[in-house]
Structure formats: C-alpha cells, structure tokens
mmCIF file of C-alpha atoms and ligand atoms in Angstrom:
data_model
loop_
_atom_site.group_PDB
_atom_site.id
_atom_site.type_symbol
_atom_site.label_atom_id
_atom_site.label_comp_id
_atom_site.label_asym_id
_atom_site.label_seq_id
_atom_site.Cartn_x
_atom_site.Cartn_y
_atom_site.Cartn_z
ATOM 1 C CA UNK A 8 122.795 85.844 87.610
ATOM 2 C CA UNK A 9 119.941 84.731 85.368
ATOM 3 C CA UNK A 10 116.155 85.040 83.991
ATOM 4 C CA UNK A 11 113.768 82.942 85.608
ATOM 5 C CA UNK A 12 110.633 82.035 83.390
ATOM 6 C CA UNK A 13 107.757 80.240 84.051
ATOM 7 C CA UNK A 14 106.345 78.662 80.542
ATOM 8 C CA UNK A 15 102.879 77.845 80.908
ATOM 9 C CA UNK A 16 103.263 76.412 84.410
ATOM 10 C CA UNK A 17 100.230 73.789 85.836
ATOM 11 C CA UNK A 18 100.507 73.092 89.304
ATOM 12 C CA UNK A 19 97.702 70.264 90.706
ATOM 13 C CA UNK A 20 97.777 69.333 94.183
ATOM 14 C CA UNK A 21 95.401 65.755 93.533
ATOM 15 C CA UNK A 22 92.210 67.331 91.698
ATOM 16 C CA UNK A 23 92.844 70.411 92.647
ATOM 17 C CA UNK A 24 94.316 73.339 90.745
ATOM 18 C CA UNK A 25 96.907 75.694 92.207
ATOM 19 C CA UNK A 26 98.586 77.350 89.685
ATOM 20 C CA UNK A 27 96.877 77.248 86.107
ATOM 21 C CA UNK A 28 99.174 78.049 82.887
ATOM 22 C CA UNK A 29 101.328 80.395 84.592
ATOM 23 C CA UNK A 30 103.636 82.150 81.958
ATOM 24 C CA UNK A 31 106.123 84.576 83.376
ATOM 25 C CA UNK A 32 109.997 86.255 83.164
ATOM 26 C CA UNK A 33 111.684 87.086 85.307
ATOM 27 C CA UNK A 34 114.407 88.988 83.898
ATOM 28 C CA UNK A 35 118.210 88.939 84.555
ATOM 29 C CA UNK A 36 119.090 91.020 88.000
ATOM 30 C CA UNK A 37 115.327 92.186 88.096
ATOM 31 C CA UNK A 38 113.412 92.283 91.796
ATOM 32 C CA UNK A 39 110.134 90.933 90.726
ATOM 33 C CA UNK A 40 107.379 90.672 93.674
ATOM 34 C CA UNK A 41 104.764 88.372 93.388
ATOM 35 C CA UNK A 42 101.807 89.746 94.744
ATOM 36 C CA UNK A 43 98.305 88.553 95.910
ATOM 37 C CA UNK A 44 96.074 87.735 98.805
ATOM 38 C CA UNK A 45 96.884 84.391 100.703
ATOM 39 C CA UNK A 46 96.223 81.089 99.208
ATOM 40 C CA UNK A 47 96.355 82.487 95.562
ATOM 41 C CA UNK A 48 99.858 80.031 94.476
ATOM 42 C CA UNK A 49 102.812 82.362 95.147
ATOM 43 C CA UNK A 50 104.606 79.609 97.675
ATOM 44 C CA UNK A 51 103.986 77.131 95.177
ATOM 45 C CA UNK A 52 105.005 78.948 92.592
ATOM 46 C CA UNK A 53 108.659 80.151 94.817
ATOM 47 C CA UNK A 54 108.715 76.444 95.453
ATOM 48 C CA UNK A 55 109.060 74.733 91.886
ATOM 49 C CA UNK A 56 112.102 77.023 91.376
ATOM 50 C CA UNK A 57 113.545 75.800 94.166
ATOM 51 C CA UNK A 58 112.817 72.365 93.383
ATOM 52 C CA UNK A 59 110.987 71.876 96.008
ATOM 53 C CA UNK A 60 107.718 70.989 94.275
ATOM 54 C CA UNK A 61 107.617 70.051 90.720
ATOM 55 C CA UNK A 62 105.060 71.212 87.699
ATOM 56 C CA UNK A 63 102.121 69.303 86.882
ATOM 57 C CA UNK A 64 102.728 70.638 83.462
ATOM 58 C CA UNK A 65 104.932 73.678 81.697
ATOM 59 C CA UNK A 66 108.359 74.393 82.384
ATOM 60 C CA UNK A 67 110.452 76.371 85.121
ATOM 61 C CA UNK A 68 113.722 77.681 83.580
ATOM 62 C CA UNK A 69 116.647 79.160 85.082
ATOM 63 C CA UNK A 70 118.898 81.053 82.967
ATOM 64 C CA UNK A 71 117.670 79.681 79.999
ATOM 65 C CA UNK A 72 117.796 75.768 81.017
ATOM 66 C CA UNK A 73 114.458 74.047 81.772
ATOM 67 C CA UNK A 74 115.320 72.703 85.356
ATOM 68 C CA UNK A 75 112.512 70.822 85.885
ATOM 69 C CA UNK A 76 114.198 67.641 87.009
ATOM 70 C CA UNK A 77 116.845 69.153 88.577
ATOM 71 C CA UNK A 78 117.416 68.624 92.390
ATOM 72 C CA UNK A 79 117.363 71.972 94.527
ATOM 73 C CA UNK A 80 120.883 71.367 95.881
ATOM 74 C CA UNK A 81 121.945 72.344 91.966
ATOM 75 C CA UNK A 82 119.821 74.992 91.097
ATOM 76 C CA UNK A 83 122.043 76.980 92.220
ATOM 77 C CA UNK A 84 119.087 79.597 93.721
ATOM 78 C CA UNK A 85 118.842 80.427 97.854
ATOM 79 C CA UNK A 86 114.814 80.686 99.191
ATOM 80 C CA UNK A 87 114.493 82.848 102.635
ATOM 81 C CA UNK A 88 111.600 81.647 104.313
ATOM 82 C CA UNK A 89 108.949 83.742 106.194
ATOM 83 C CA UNK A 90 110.065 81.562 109.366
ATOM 84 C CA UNK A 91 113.728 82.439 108.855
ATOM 85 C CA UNK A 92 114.561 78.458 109.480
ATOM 86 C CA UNK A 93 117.614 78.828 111.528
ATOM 87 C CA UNK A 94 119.265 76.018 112.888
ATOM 88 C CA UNK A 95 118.683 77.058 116.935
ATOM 89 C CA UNK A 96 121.819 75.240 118.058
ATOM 90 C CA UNK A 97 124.456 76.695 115.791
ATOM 91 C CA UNK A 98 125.983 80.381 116.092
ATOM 92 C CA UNK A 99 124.930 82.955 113.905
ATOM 93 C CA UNK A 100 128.003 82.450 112.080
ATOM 94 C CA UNK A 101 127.830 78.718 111.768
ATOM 95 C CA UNK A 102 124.037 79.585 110.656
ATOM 96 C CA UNK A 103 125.306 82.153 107.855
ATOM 97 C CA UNK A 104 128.492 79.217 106.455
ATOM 98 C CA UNK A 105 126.240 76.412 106.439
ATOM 99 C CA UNK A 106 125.771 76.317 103.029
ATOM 100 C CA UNK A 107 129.568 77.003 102.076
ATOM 101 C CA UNK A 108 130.002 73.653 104.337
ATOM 102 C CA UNK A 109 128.100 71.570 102.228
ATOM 103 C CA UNK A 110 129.938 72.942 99.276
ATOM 104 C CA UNK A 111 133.261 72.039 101.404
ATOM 105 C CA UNK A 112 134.227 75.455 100.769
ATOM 106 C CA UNK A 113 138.022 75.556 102.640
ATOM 107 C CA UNK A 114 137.760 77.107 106.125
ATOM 108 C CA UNK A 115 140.000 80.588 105.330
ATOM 109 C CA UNK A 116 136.943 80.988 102.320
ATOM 110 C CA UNK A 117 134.234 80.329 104.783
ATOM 111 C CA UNK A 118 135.693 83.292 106.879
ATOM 112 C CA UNK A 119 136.282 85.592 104.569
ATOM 113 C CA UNK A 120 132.735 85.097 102.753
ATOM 114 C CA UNK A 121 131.071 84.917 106.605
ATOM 115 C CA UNK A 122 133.182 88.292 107.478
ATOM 116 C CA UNK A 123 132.222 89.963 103.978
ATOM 117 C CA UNK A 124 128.373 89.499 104.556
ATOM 118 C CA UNK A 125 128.026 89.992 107.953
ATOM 119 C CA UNK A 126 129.718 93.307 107.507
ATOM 120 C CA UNK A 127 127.259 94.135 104.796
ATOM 121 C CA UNK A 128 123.921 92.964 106.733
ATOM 122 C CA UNK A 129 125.622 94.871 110.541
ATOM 123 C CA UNK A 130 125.743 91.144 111.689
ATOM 124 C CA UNK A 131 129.505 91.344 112.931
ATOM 125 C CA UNK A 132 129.505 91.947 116.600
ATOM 126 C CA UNK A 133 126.690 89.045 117.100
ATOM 127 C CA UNK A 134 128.463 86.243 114.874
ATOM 128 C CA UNK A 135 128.950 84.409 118.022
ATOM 129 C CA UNK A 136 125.139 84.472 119.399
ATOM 130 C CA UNK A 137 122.499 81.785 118.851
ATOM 131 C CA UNK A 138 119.545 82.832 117.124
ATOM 132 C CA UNK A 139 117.631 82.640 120.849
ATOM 133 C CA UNK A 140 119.846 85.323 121.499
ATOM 134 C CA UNK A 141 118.851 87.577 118.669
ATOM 135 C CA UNK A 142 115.487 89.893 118.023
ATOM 136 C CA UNK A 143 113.100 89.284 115.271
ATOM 137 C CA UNK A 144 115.143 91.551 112.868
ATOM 138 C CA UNK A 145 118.726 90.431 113.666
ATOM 139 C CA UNK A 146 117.024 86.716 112.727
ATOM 140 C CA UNK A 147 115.857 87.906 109.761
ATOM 141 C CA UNK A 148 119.410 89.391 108.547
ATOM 142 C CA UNK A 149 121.103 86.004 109.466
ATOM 143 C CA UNK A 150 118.448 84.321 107.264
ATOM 144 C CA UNK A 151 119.732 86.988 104.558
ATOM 145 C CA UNK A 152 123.624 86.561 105.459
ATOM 146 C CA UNK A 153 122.779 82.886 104.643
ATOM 147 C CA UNK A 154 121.095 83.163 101.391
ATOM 148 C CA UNK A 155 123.602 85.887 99.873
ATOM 149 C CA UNK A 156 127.100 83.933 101.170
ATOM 150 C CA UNK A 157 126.237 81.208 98.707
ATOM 151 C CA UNK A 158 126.355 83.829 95.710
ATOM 152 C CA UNK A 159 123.257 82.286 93.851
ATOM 153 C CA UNK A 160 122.134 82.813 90.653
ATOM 154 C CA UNK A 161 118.548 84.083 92.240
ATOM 155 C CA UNK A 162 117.005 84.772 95.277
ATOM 156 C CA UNK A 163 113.731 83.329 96.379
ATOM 157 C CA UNK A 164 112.021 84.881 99.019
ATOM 158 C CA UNK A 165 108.393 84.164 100.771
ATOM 159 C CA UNK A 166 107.388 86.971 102.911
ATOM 160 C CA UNK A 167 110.510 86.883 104.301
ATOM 161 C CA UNK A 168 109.557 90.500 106.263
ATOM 162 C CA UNK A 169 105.894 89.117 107.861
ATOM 163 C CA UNK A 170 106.828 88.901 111.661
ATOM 164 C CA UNK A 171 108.488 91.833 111.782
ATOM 165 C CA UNK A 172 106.870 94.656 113.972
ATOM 166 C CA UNK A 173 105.627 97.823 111.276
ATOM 167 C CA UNK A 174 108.709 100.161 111.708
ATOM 168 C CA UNK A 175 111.244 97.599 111.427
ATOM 169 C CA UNK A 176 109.512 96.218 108.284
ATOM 170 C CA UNK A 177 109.392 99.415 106.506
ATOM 171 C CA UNK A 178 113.096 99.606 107.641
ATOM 172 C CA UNK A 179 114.038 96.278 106.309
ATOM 173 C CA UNK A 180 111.867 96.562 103.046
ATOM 174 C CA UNK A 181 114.741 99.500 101.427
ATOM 175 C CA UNK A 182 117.487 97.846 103.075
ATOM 176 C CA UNK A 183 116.140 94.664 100.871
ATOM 177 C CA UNK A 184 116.454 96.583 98.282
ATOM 178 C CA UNK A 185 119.401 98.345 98.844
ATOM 179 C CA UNK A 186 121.098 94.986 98.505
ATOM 180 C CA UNK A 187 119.485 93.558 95.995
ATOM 181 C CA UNK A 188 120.607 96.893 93.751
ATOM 182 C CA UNK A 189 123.844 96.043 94.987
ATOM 183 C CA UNK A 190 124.275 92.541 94.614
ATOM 184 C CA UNK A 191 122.658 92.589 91.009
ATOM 185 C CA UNK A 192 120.595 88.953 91.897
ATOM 186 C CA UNK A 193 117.502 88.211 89.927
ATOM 187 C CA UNK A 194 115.222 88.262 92.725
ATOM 188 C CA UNK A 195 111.775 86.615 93.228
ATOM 189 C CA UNK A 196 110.215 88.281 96.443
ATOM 190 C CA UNK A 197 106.698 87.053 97.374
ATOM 191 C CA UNK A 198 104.092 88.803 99.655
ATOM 192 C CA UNK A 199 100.217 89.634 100.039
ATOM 193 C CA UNK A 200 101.241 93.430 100.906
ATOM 194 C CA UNK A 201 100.158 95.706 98.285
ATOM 195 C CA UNK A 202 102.639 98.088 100.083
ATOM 196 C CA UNK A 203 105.710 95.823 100.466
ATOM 197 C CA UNK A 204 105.135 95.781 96.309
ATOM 198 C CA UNK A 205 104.293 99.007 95.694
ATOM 199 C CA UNK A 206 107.870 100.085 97.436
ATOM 200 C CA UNK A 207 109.958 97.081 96.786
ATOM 201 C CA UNK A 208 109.587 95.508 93.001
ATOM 202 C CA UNK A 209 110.824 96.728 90.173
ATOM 203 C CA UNK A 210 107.923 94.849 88.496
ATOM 204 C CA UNK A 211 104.792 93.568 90.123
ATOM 205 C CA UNK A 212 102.927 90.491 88.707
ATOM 206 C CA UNK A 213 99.729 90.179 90.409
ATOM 207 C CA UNK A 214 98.607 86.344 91.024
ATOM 208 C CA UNK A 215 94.803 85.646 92.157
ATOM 209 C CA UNK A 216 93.255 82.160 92.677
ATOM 210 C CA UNK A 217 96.509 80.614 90.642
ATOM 211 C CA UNK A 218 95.698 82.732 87.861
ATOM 212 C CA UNK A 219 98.066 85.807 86.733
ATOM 213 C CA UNK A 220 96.256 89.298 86.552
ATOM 214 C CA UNK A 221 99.071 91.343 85.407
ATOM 215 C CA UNK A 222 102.632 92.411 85.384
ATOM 216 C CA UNK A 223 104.114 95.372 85.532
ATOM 217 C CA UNK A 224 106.302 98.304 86.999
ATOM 218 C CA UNK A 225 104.255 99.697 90.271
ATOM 219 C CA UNK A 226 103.377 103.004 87.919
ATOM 220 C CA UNK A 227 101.740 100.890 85.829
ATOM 221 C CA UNK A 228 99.634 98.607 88.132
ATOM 222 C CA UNK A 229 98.031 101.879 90.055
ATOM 223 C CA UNK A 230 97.183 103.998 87.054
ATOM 224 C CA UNK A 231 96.236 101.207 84.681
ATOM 225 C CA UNK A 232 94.634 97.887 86.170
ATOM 226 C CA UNK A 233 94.108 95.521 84.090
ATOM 227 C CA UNK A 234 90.816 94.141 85.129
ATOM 228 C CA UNK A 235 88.570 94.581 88.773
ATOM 229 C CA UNK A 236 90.743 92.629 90.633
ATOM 230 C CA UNK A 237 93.911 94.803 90.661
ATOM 231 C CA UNK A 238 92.065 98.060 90.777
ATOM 232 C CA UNK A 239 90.602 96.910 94.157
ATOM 233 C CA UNK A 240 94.031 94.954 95.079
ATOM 234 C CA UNK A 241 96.399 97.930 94.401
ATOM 235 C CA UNK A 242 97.102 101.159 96.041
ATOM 236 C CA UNK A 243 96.139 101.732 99.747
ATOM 237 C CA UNK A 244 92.872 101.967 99.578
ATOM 238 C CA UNK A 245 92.397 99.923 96.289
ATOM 239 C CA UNK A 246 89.915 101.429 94.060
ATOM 240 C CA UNK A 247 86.322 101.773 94.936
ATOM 241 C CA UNK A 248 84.584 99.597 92.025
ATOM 242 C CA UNK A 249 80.762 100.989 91.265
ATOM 243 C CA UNK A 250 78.262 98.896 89.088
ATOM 244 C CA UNK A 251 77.079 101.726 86.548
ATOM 245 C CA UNK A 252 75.836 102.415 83.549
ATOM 246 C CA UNK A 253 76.806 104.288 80.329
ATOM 247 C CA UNK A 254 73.657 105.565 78.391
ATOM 248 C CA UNK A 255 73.504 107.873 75.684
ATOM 249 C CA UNK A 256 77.035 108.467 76.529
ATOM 250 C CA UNK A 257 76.851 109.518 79.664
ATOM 251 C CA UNK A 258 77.647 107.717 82.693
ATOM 252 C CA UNK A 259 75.359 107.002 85.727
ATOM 253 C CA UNK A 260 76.532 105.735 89.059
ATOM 254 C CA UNK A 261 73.668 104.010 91.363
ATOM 255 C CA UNK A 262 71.210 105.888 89.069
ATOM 256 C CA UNK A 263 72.651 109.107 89.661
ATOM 257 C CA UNK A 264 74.089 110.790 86.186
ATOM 258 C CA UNK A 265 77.566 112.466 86.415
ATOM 259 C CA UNK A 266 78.737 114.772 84.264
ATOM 260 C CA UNK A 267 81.351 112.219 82.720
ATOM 261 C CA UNK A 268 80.833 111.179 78.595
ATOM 262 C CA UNK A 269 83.525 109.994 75.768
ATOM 263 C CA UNK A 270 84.701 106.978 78.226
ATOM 264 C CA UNK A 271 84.177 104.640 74.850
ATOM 265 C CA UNK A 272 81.928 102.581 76.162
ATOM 266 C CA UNK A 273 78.005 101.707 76.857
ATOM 267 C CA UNK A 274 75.816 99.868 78.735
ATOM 268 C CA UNK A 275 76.226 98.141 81.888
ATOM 269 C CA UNK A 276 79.985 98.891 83.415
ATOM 270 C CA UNK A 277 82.342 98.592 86.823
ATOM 271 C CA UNK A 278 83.771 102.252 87.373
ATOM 272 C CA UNK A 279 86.711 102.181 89.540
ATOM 273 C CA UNK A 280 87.252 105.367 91.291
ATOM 274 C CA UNK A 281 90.416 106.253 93.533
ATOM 275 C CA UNK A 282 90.401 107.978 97.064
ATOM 276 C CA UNK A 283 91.497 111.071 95.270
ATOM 277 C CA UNK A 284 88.898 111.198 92.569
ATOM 278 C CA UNK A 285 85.666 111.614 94.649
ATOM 279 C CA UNK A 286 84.730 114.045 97.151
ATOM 280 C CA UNK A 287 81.510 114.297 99.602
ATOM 281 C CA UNK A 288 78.950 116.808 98.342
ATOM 282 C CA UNK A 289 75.475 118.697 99.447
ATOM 283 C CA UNK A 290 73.991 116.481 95.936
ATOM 284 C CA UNK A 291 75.508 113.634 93.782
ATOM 285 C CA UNK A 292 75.553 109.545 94.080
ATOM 286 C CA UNK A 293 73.619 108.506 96.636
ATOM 287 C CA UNK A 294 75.324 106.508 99.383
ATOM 288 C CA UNK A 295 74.867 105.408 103.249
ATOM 289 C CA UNK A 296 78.050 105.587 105.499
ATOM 290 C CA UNK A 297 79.023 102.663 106.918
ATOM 291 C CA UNK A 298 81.914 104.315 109.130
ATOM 292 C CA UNK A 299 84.828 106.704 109.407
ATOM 293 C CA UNK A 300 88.169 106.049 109.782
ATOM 294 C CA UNK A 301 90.233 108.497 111.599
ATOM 295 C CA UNK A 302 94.455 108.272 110.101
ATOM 296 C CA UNK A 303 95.370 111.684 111.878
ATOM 297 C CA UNK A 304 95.376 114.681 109.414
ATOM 298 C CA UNK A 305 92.693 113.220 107.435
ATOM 299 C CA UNK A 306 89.718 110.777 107.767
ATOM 300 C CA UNK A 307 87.941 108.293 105.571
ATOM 301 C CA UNK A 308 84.844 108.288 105.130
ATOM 302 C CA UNK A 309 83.610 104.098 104.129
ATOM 303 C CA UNK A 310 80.675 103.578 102.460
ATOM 304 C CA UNK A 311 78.045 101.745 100.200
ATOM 305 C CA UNK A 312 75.588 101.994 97.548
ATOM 306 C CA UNK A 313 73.944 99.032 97.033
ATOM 307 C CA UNK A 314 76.536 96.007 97.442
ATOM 308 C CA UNK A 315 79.119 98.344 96.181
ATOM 309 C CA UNK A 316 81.692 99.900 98.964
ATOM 310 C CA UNK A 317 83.306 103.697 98.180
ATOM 311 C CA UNK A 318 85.668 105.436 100.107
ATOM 312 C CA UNK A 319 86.246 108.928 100.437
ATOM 313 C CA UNK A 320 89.141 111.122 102.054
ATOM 314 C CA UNK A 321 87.994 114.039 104.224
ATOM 315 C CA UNK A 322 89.654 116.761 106.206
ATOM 316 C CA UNK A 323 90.032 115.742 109.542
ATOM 317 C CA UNK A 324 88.491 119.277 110.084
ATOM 318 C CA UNK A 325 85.205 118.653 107.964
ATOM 319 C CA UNK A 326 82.427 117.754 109.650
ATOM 320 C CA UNK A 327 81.876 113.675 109.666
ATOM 321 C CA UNK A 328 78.550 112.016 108.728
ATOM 322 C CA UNK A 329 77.458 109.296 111.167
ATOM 323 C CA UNK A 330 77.415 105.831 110.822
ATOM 324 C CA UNK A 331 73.745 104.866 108.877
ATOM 325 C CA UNK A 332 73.575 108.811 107.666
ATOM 326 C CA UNK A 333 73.012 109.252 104.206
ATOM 327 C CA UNK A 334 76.373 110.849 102.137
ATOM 328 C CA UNK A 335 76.644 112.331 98.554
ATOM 329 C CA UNK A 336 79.793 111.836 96.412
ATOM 330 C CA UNK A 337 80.937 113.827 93.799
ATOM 331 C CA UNK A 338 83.344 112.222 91.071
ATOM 332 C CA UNK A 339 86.478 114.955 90.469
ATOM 333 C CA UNK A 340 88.000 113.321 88.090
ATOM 334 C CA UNK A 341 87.469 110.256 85.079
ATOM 335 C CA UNK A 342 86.886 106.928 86.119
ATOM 336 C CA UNK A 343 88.056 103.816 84.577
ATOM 337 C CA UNK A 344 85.380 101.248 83.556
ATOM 338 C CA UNK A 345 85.905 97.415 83.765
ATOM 339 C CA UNK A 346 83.445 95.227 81.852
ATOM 340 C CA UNK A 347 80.639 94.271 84.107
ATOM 341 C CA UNK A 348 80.525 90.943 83.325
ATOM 342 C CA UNK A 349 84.416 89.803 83.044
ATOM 343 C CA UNK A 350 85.812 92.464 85.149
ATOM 344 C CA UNK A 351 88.764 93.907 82.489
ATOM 345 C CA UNK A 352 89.537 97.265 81.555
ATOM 346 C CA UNK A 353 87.385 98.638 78.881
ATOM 347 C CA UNK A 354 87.065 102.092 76.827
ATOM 348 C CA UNK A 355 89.385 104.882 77.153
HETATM 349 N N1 ADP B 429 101.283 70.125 99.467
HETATM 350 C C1 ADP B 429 100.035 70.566 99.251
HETATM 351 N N2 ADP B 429 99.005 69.718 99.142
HETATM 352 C C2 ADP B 429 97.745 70.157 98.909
HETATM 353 N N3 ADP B 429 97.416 71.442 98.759
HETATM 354 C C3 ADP B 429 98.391 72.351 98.862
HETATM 355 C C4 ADP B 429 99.756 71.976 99.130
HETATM 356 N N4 ADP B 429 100.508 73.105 99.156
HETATM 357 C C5 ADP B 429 99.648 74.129 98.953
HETATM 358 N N5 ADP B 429 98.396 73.686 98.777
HETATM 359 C C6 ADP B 429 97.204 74.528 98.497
HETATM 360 O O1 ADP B 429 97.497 75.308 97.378
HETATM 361 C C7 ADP B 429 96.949 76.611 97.485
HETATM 362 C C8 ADP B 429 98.042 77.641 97.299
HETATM 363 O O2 ADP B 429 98.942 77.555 98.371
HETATM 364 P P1 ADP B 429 100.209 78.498 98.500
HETATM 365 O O3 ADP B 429 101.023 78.393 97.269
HETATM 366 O O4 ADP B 429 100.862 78.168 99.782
HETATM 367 O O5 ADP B 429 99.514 79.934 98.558
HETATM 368 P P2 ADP B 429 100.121 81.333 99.024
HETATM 369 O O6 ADP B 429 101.589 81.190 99.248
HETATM 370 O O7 ADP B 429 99.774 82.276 97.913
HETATM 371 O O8 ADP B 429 99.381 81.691 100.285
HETATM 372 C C9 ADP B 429 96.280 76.653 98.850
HETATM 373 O O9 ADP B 429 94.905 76.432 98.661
HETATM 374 C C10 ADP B 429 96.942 75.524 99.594
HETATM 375 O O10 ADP B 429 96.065 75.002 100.563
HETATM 376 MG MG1 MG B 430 102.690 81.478 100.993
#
C-alpha cells in the first residue's frame, strides 16, 4: 500500500492543455474518486500513474518515490478499464493469472492466488468460461479478479462500472467498496457520476476543464461547494445557481426581495439553492416553468428566471403548473452565495 500524490502536475497534449498544475494526495489505503463531466483530464490523470502517459511538468509519486520515469510494468499499481480489456481467447482463469505469468509466479501460487480471488469476487464456478460466455457483470468481476491477484500497491480504475445496466451498477458500486475496505488498497476510482461519488469515495476531488475544484469527504462537497461549479455538479439535482443581488443587506433574487439578510456579503452575487430549500408559492421570485418531471412519489417542477434554471420538488399530489405557466418560489431556508464574477463561495 501507498500515497499517491500528484505535485503540481502539467499535462499538454501538443498546444493544448489537459491537466494544468494538478496538486493532489492520495492517501495510504484511501478510495479517492475523481469526479467530473467527460473530457475534464481524469483518464489522463489515471494514466500518468500508470505510466502510461507521462507529465509535461510536476511530479507523480507513489509511496513517496517520484516515478516519473518509471515503466508501468514496475509501478507496481493495476488500472481496470471501463472496457474491461479481456483477452477473448483465454479462460476466465487464464484472464485473472495473467499477470502472475508475467511475474513467473510458480504454477501451485498461480492457483492458489486464482482460487483465493475468484472465491472473493463469486467467480469460481465460471473459471473455465471465456469472457463471450460471461454477462456484462461477470466481465467486469474478472477484470477485478485480475487487478487484485497481482496485490498492487494501488488500484486505478476508469469508470470501470459504465456499461453496466442501473441495478447491477448500484450493486457493484458497494461490492467495490466492500473490497476495497477489505483489501486496504489506496484506490484511485474515476467517473463523471456525481452518484457513483457521492456513495463510493471516501474523498471526492472534483476536476473541471483540467483544473481541480475541490477535495473532500462527500459531506463536505454537498453542504459546502467551493465555488459554482460543484454546487451545480454535486448532489442529484445539483444546486439551482440564481444571479442576485445583496442590497442594504438584504438579498433579492430576479428582483424579487426575500426575507434573507446577515449572508456577509453585497452587491451582485450567485445564490445556490438546493431542491429542499425552495418551495412553489401563491407570491415570491418570479419564474416560468419549463417542465415537470414526474419520479413517482414526488415531481419536479424545472424552471427559469432569466438564463438562470431552478428546480423545485412537489408532491406528486399538488397540483402541477404547465409548461410556459408562470410559478412563484419561495426560499425555506439560507442560500449560499458564490461571487458573481469568479464563481467561489463567498460570505457566511
Ligand atoms: N493522446 C491524446 N492526444 C491528444 N489529446 C488527447 C489525448 N488524450 C486525451 N486527449 C484530450 O484530453 C482531454 C482530456 O481527456 P481525458 O483525460 O480522456 O478526459 P476524461 O477521462 O475526463 O473524459 C480531452 O479533450 C481529450 O480529447
Ligand atoms: Mg475518461
């Protein structure tokens, strides 16, 4: 086992910039997601601790040793790819002691180790199947069995749960976890689900156009963003952001004044508001509905004021407003504000 840090980590594919001054530790048998919407760096990022792409500039340590020229075969880490990247023609056992092959690991080893894990993952009555043979979830154990037989000193793994079906994926997210508790591996877990995160890491850090937003523990990420981005990224829905104002004190949304004060700030502010802190009302903001989303016992309600989108949770029993219908919200409860311009947390 081992940290993983990036130190001020500069990836450039030609002239353009992927990953810019990344700084971040991962510590020692901690499941860390990286989180954030597609094209943002996390591959690249899983990818220069494999050794599979190398820093511009910065360093990529493992366990305290800058490994930046060091081949992937010794890094001594095991990547699961979203793709699984079985080899088709081998049995799932020959897939899962492939790597203890190339170590020319003795064969009585190789059998234990392959027995061992496959009893772990419930892979032990298909050892003899080819991957054809297997469903999308059985695939995606294999691809696990593989990764944990070599006993690395971290796990790497790039949305390793994306082409599974919903109910399977939820399944497989705790049992991810379950072994990961067990096992004790630093573990780097990349995705673009908020959810996967919210449920999986013990810390989130929360990448957007190569730049890093914020870490920290799930708690922390829904109840204090650190700037616009992760406000509207986390939580499911994110928050709804509102251009607003703060005069006197007091703070007006879409021109509206609510009864909020003391938020330690003035002027010309982003309020982020969650699903749970508004409510549709006979009089308040001001706001056209652009739709309604039915989820079973409840419904929300989508709207907009100005270019700004709010959503608001109903009663599936309440009457709905139609689509193009004007709504009223109601705030129940404070709003954070975000700087209007740079889009971090200000005030209280
Ligand atoms: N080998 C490469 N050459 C050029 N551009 C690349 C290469 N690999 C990735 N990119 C670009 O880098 C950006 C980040 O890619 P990636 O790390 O795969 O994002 P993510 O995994 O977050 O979706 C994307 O714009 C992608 O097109
Ligand atoms: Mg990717």
């Amino acid at each position: 086992m081992a940290t993983v840090a990036f130190n001020h980590v500069t990836k450039k594919f030609g002239e353009t910039s992927v990953l810019n001054g990344l700084d971040l530790e991962v510590t020692d048998g901690e499941f860390l997601v990286l989180l954030g919407p597609s094209g943002c760096g996390k591959t690249t990022a899983l990818r220069m601790v494999a050794g599979l792409e190398s820093p511009t500039s910065g360093t990529v340590t493992i366990g305290g040793s800058v490994v930046n020229d060091v081949a992937p075969q010794h890094r001594d880490v095991a990547m699961v790819f979203q793709n699984y990247a079985l080899y088709p023609h081998l049995s799932v056992a020959k897939n899962i002691e492939f790597p203890l092959r190339q170590r020319d690991v003795s064969a009585d080893v190789r059998a234990k180790k392959v027995s061992e894990v496959a009893d772990m993952l419930g892979l032990t009555e298909l050892l003899d199947r080819k991957p054809r043979q297997l469903s999308g979830g059985q695939r995606q154990r294999v691809a696990l069995a593989r990764a944990i037989v070599r006993e690395p000193v971290c796990f790497l793994m790039d949305e390793p749960l994306s082409n599974l079906d919903a109910t399977l994926r939820a399944r497989t997210r705790s049992e991810i976890v379950r072994l990961q508790h067990e096992l004790g591996t630093t573990t780097i877990f990349v995705t673009h689900d908020q959810v996967e995160a919210m449920t999986m890491g013990d810390r989130i850090a929360v990448l957007n156009a190569g730049d890093l937003q914020q870490v920290g523990t799930p708690t922390e990420l829904f109840a204090n963003p650190a700037n616009v981005f992760v406000a509207g990224f986390i939580g499911n829905p994110g928050m709804s952001l509102l251009a607003s104002e703060v005069v006197n004190g007091q703070l007006s949304i879409g021109g509206t004044p609510t009864t909020f004060s003391g938020l330690g700030v003035s002027g010309a502010v982003t309020v982020g508001v969650r699903i749970d802190g508004v409510q549709l009302g006979s009089s308040g903001i001001a706001a056209i509905c652009d739709g309604v989303e039915v989820l079973g016992a409840e419904v929300h309600v989508l709207g907009h004021l100005g270019d700004d989108q709010i959503i608001v949770r109903q009663a599936a029993s309440a009457p709905r407003p139609k689509i193009g219908e004007q709504i009223f919200v109601e705030l129940t409860a404070q709003p954070l504000c975000f700087d209007a311009v740079t889009g971090l947390r200000v005030g209280t």
